[in-house]
PDB file of C-alpha atoms in Angstrom:
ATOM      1  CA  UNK A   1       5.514  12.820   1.400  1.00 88.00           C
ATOM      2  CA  UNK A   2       3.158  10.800   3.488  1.00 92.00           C
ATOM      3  CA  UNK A   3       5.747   7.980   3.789  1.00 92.00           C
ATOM      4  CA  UNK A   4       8.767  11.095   4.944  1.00 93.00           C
ATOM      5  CA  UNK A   5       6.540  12.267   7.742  1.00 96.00           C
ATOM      6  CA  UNK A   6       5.891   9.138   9.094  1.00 96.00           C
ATOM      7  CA  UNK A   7       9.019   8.527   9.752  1.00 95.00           C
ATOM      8  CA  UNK A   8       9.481  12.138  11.005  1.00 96.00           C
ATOM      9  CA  UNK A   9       7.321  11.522  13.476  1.00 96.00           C
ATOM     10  CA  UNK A  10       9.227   8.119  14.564  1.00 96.00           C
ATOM     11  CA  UNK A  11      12.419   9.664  14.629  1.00 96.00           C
ATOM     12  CA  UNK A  12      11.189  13.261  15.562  1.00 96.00           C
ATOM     13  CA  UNK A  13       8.030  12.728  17.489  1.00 94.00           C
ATOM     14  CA  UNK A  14       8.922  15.780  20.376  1.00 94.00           C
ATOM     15  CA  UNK A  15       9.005  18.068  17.546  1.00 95.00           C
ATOM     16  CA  UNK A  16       5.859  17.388  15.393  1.00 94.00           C
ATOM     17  CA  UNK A  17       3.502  19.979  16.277  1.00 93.00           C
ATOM     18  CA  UNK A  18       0.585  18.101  13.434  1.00 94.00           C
ATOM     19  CA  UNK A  19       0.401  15.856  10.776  1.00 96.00           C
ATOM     20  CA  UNK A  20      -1.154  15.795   7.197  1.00 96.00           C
ATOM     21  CA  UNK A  21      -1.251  12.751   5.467  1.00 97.00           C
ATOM     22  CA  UNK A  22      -2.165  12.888   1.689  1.00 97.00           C
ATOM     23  CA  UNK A  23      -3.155   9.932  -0.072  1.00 97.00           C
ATOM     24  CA  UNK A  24      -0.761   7.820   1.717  1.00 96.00           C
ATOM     25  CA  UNK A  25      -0.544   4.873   4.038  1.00 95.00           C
ATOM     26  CA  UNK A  26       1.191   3.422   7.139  1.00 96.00           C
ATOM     27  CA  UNK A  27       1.847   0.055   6.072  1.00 94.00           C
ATOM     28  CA  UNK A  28       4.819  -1.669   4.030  1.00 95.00           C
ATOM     29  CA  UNK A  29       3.887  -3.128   0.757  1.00 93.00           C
ATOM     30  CA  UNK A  30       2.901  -6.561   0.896  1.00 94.00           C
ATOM     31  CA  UNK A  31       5.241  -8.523  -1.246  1.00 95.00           C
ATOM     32  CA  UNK A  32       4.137  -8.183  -4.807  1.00 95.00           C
ATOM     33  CA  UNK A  33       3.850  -4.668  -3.865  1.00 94.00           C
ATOM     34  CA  UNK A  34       7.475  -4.553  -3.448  1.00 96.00           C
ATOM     35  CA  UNK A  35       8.238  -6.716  -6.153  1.00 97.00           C
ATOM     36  CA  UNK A  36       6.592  -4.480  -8.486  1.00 96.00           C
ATOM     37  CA  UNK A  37       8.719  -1.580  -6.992  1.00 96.00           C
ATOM     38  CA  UNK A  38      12.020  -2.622  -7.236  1.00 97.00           C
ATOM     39  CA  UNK A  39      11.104  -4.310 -10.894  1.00 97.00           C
ATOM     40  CA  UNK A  40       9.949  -0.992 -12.036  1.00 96.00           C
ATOM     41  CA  UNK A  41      13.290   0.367 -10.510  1.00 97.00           C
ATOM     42  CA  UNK A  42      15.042  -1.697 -12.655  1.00 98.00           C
ATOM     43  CA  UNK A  43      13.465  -1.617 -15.643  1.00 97.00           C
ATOM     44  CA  UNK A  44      13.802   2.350 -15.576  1.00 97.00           C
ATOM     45  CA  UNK A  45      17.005   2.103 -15.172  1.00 97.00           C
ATOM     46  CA  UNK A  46      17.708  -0.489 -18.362  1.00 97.00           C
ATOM     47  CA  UNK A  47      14.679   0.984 -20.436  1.00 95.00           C
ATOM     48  CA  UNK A  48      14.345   4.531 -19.806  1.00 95.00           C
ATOM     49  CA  UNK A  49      11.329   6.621 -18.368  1.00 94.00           C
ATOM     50  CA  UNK A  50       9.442   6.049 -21.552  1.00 92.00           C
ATOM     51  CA  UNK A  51       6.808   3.504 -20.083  1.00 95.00           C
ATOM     52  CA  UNK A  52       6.602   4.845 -16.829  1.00 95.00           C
ATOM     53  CA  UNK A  53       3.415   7.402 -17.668  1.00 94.00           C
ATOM     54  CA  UNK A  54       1.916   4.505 -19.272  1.00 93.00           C
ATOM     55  CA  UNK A  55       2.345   2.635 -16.273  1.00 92.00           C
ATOM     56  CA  UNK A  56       1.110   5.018 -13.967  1.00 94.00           C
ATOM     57  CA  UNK A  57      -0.997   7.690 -14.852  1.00 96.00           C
ATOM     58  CA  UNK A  58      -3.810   5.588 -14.850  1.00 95.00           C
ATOM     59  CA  UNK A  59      -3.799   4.412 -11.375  1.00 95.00           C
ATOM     60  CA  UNK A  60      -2.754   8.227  -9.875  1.00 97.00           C
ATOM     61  CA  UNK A  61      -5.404  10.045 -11.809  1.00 98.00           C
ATOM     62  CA  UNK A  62      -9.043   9.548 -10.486  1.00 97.00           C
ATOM     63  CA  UNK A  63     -11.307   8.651 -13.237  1.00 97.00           C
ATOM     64  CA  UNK A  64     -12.935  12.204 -13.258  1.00 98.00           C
ATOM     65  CA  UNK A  65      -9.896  13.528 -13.908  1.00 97.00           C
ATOM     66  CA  UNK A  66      -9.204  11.186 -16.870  1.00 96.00           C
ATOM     67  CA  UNK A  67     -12.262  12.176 -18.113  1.00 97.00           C
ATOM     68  CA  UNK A  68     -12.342  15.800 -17.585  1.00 97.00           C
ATOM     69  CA  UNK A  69      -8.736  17.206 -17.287  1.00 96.00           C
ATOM     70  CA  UNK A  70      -6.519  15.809 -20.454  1.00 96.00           C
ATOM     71  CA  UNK A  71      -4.207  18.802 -19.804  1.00 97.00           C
ATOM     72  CA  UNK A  72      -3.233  17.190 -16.309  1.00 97.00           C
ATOM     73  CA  UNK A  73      -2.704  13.875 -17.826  1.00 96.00           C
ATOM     74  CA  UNK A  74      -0.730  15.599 -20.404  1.00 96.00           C
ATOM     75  CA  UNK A  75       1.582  18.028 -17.744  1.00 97.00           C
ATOM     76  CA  UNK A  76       2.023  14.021 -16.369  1.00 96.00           C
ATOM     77  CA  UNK A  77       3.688  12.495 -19.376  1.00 95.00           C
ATOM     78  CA  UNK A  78       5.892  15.813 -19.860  1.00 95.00           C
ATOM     79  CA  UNK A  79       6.979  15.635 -15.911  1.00 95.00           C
ATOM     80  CA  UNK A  80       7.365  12.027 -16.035  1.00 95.00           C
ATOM     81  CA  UNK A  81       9.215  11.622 -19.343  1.00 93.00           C
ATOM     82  CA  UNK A  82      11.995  14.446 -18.127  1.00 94.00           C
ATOM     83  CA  UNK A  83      12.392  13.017 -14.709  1.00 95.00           C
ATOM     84  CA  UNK A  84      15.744  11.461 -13.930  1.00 96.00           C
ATOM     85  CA  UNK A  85      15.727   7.539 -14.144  1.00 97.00           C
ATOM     86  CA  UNK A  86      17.811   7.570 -11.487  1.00 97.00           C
ATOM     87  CA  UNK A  87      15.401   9.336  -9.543  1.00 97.00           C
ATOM     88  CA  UNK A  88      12.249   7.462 -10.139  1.00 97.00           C
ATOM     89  CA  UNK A  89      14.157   4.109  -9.063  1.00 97.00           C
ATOM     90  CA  UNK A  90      15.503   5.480  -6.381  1.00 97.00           C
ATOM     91  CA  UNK A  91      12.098   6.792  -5.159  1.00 95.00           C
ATOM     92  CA  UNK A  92      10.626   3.267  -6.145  1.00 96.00           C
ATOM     93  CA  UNK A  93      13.697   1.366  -4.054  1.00 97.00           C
ATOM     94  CA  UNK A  94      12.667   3.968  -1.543  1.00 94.00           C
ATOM     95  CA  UNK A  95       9.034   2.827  -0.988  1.00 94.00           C
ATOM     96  CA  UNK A  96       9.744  -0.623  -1.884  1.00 96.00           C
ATOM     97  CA  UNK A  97      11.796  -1.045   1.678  1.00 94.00           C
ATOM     98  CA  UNK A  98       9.846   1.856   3.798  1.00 94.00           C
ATOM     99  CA  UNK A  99       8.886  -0.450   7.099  1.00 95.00           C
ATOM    100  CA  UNK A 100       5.299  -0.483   8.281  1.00 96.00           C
ATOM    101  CA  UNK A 101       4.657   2.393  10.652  1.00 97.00           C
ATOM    102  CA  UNK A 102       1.129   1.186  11.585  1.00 96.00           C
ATOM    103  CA  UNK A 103       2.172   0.785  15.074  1.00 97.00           C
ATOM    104  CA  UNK A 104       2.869   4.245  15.165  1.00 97.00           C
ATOM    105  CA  UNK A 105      -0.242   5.955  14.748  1.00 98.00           C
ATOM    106  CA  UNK A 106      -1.859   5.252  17.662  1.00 97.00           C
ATOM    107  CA  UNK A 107       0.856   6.696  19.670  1.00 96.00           C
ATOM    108  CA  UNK A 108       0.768  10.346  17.610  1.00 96.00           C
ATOM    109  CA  UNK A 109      -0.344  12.996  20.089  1.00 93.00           C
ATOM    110  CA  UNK A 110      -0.529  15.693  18.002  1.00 94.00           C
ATOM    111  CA  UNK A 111      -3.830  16.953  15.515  1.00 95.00           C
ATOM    112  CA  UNK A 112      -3.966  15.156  12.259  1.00 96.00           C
ATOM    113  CA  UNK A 113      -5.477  15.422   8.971  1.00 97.00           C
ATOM    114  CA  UNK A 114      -5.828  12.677   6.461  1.00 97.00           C
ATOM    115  CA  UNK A 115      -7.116  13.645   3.224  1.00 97.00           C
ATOM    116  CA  UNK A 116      -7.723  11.798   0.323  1.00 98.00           C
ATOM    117  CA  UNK A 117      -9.562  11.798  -2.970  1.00 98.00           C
ATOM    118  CA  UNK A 118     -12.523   9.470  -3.466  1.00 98.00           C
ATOM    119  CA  UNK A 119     -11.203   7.802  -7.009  1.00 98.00           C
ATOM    120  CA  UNK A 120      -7.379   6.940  -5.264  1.00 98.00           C
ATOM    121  CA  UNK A 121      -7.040   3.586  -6.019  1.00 95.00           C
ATOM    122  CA  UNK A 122      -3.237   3.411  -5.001  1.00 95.00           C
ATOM    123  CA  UNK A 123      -4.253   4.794  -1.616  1.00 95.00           C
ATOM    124  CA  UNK A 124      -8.379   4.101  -1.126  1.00 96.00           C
ATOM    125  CA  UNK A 125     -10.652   6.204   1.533  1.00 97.00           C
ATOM    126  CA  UNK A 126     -10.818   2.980   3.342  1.00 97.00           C
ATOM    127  CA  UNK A 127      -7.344   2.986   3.842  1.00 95.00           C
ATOM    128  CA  UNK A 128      -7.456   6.818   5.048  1.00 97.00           C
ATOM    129  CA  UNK A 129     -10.222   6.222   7.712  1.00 97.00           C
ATOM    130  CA  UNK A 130      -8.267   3.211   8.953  1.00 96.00           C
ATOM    131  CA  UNK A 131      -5.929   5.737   9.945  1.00 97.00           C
ATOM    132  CA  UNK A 132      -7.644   8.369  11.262  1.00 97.00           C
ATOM    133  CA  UNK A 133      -9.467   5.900  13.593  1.00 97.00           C
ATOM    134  CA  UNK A 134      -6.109   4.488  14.819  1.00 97.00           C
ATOM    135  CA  UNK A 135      -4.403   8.145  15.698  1.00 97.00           C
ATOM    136  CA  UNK A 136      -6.314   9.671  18.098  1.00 95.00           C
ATOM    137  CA  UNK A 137      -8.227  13.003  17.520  1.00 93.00           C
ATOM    138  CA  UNK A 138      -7.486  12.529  13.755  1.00 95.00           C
ATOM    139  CA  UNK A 139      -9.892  13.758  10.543  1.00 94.00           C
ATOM    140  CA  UNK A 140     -10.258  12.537   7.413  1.00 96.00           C
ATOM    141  CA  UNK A 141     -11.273  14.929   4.408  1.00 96.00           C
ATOM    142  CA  UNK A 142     -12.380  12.574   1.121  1.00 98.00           C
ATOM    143  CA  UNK A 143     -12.061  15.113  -1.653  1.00 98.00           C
ATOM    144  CA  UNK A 144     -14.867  14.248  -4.546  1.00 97.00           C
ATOM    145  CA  UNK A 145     -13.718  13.703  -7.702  1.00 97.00           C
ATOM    146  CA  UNK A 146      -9.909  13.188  -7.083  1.00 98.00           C
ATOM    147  CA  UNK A 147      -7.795   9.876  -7.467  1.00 98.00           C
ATOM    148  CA  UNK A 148      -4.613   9.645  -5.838  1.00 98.00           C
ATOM    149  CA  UNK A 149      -2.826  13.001  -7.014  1.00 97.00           C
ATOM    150  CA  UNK A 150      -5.541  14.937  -4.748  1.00 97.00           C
ATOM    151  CA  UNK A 151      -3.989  18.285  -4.412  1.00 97.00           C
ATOM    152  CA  UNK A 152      -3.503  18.503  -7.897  1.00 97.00           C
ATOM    153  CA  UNK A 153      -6.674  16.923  -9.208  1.00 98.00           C
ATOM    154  CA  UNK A 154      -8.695  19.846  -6.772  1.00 97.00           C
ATOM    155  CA  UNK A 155      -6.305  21.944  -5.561  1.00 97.00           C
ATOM    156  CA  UNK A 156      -9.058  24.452  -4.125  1.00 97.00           C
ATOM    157  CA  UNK A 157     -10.839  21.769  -2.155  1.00 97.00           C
ATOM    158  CA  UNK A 158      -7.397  20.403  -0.968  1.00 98.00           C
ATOM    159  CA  UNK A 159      -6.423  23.576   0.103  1.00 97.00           C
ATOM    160  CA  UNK A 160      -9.545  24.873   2.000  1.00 97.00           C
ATOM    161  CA  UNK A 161      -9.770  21.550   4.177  1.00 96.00           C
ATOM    162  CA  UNK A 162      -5.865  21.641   4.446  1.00 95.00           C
ATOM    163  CA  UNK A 163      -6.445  25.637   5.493  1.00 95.00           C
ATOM    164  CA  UNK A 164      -9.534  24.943   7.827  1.00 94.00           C
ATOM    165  CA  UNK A 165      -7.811  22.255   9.860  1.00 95.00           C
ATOM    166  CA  UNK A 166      -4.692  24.656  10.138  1.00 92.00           C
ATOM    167  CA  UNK A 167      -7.164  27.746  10.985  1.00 89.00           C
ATOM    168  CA  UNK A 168      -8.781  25.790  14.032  1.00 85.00           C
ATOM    169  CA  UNK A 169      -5.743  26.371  16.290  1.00 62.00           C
ATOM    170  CA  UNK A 170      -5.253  23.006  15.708  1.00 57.00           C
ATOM    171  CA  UNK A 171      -1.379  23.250  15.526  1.00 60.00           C
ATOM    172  CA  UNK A 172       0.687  24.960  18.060  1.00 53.00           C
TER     173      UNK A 172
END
C-alpha cells in the first residue's frame, strides 16, 4: 500500500489531498533485499505457497502478537496458504523493482501520517521517523505492541490515530 501511494503521489502529486504511510518505506531494496524477492518469486512459483507462512509470519507479526494472538498467526497461514502463487510472486517481483522514492518526500505538500508498530522489523520506527522528518509537516504514530501488520495487530489504536489525524481538518 505504502509502496502504491508513493508512487501516486509521483505520478499524481496535484491530486493527493494527504498521505498515510503504514509500515512502509521510501527506499528500494538494497540488493540482497531484492535478491531475496525475486528468489522467493520463484520458488513460489516452482514450490507452491506452502513455505511462504513459514517464511514470513515471523518477521510481519510483532513479538507480542506471537505471543499473545495465535488466532492471528493462524488466520495468516489460512490467507497465505490459499493465496494465488501467481499473486504472491508477482507482488514480490513488484517490490523487488519499486525505485527509491526518497527524493520524493521532501517535496510532498500535503499532511502526512506515518504510523508504525514498535515490534516491525521489516519496516522499523527508525525508518518511519526518517520519513516524517524528511516530508514536511509530517507525524509519526508508533503503535505499542504491533510488528509490521499494525492495523491488524491493534486495529483500535490504528484506527483512532488514523481517525484523529483525519478529524484535525488535516485533509481538504
Amino acid at each position: 500500500g505504502g509502496y502504491a501511494a508513493l508512487a501516486f503521489a509521483a505520478d499524481f502529486p496535484e491530486r493527493l489531498a494527504g498521505l498515510v504511510l503504514a509500515d512502509s518505506r521510501a527506499g528500494a531494496d538494497a540488493p540482497p533485499g531484492r535478491e531475496g524477492r525475486l528468489a522467493m518469486a520463484e520458488r513460489v512459483m516452482t514450490e507452491g505457497t506452502g513455505f511462504v507462512a513459514e517464511s514470513m509470519i515471523p518477521k510481519l507479526l510483532g513479538r507480542t502478537s506471537h505471543e499473545r494472538r495465535p488466532e492471528l498467526r493462524a488466520w495468516l497461514e489460512r490467507e497465505i496458504a490459499t493465496a494465488s502463487p501467481a499473486g504472491i510472486a508477482a507482488a514480490q517481483r513488484g517490490m523487488a523493482e519499486r525505485p527509491d522514492r526518497a527524493d520524493l518526500l521532501p517535496r510532498l505538500t500535503v499532511p502526512a501520517l506515518i504510523l508504525v508498530g514498535e515490534e516491525d522489523e521489516i519496516t522499523p520506527p527508525e525508518e518511519s521517523h526518517r520519513m516524517a522528518r524528511a516530508i514536511p509537516g509530517a507525524r509519526t504514530a508508533v503503535l505499542p505492541e504491533a510488528g509490521h501488520l499494525a492495523s491488524l495487530e491493534r486495529p483500535d489504536a490504528f484506527n483512532r490515530a488514523l481517525d484523529e489525524f483525519l478529524r484535525e481538518g488535516s485533509i481538504s
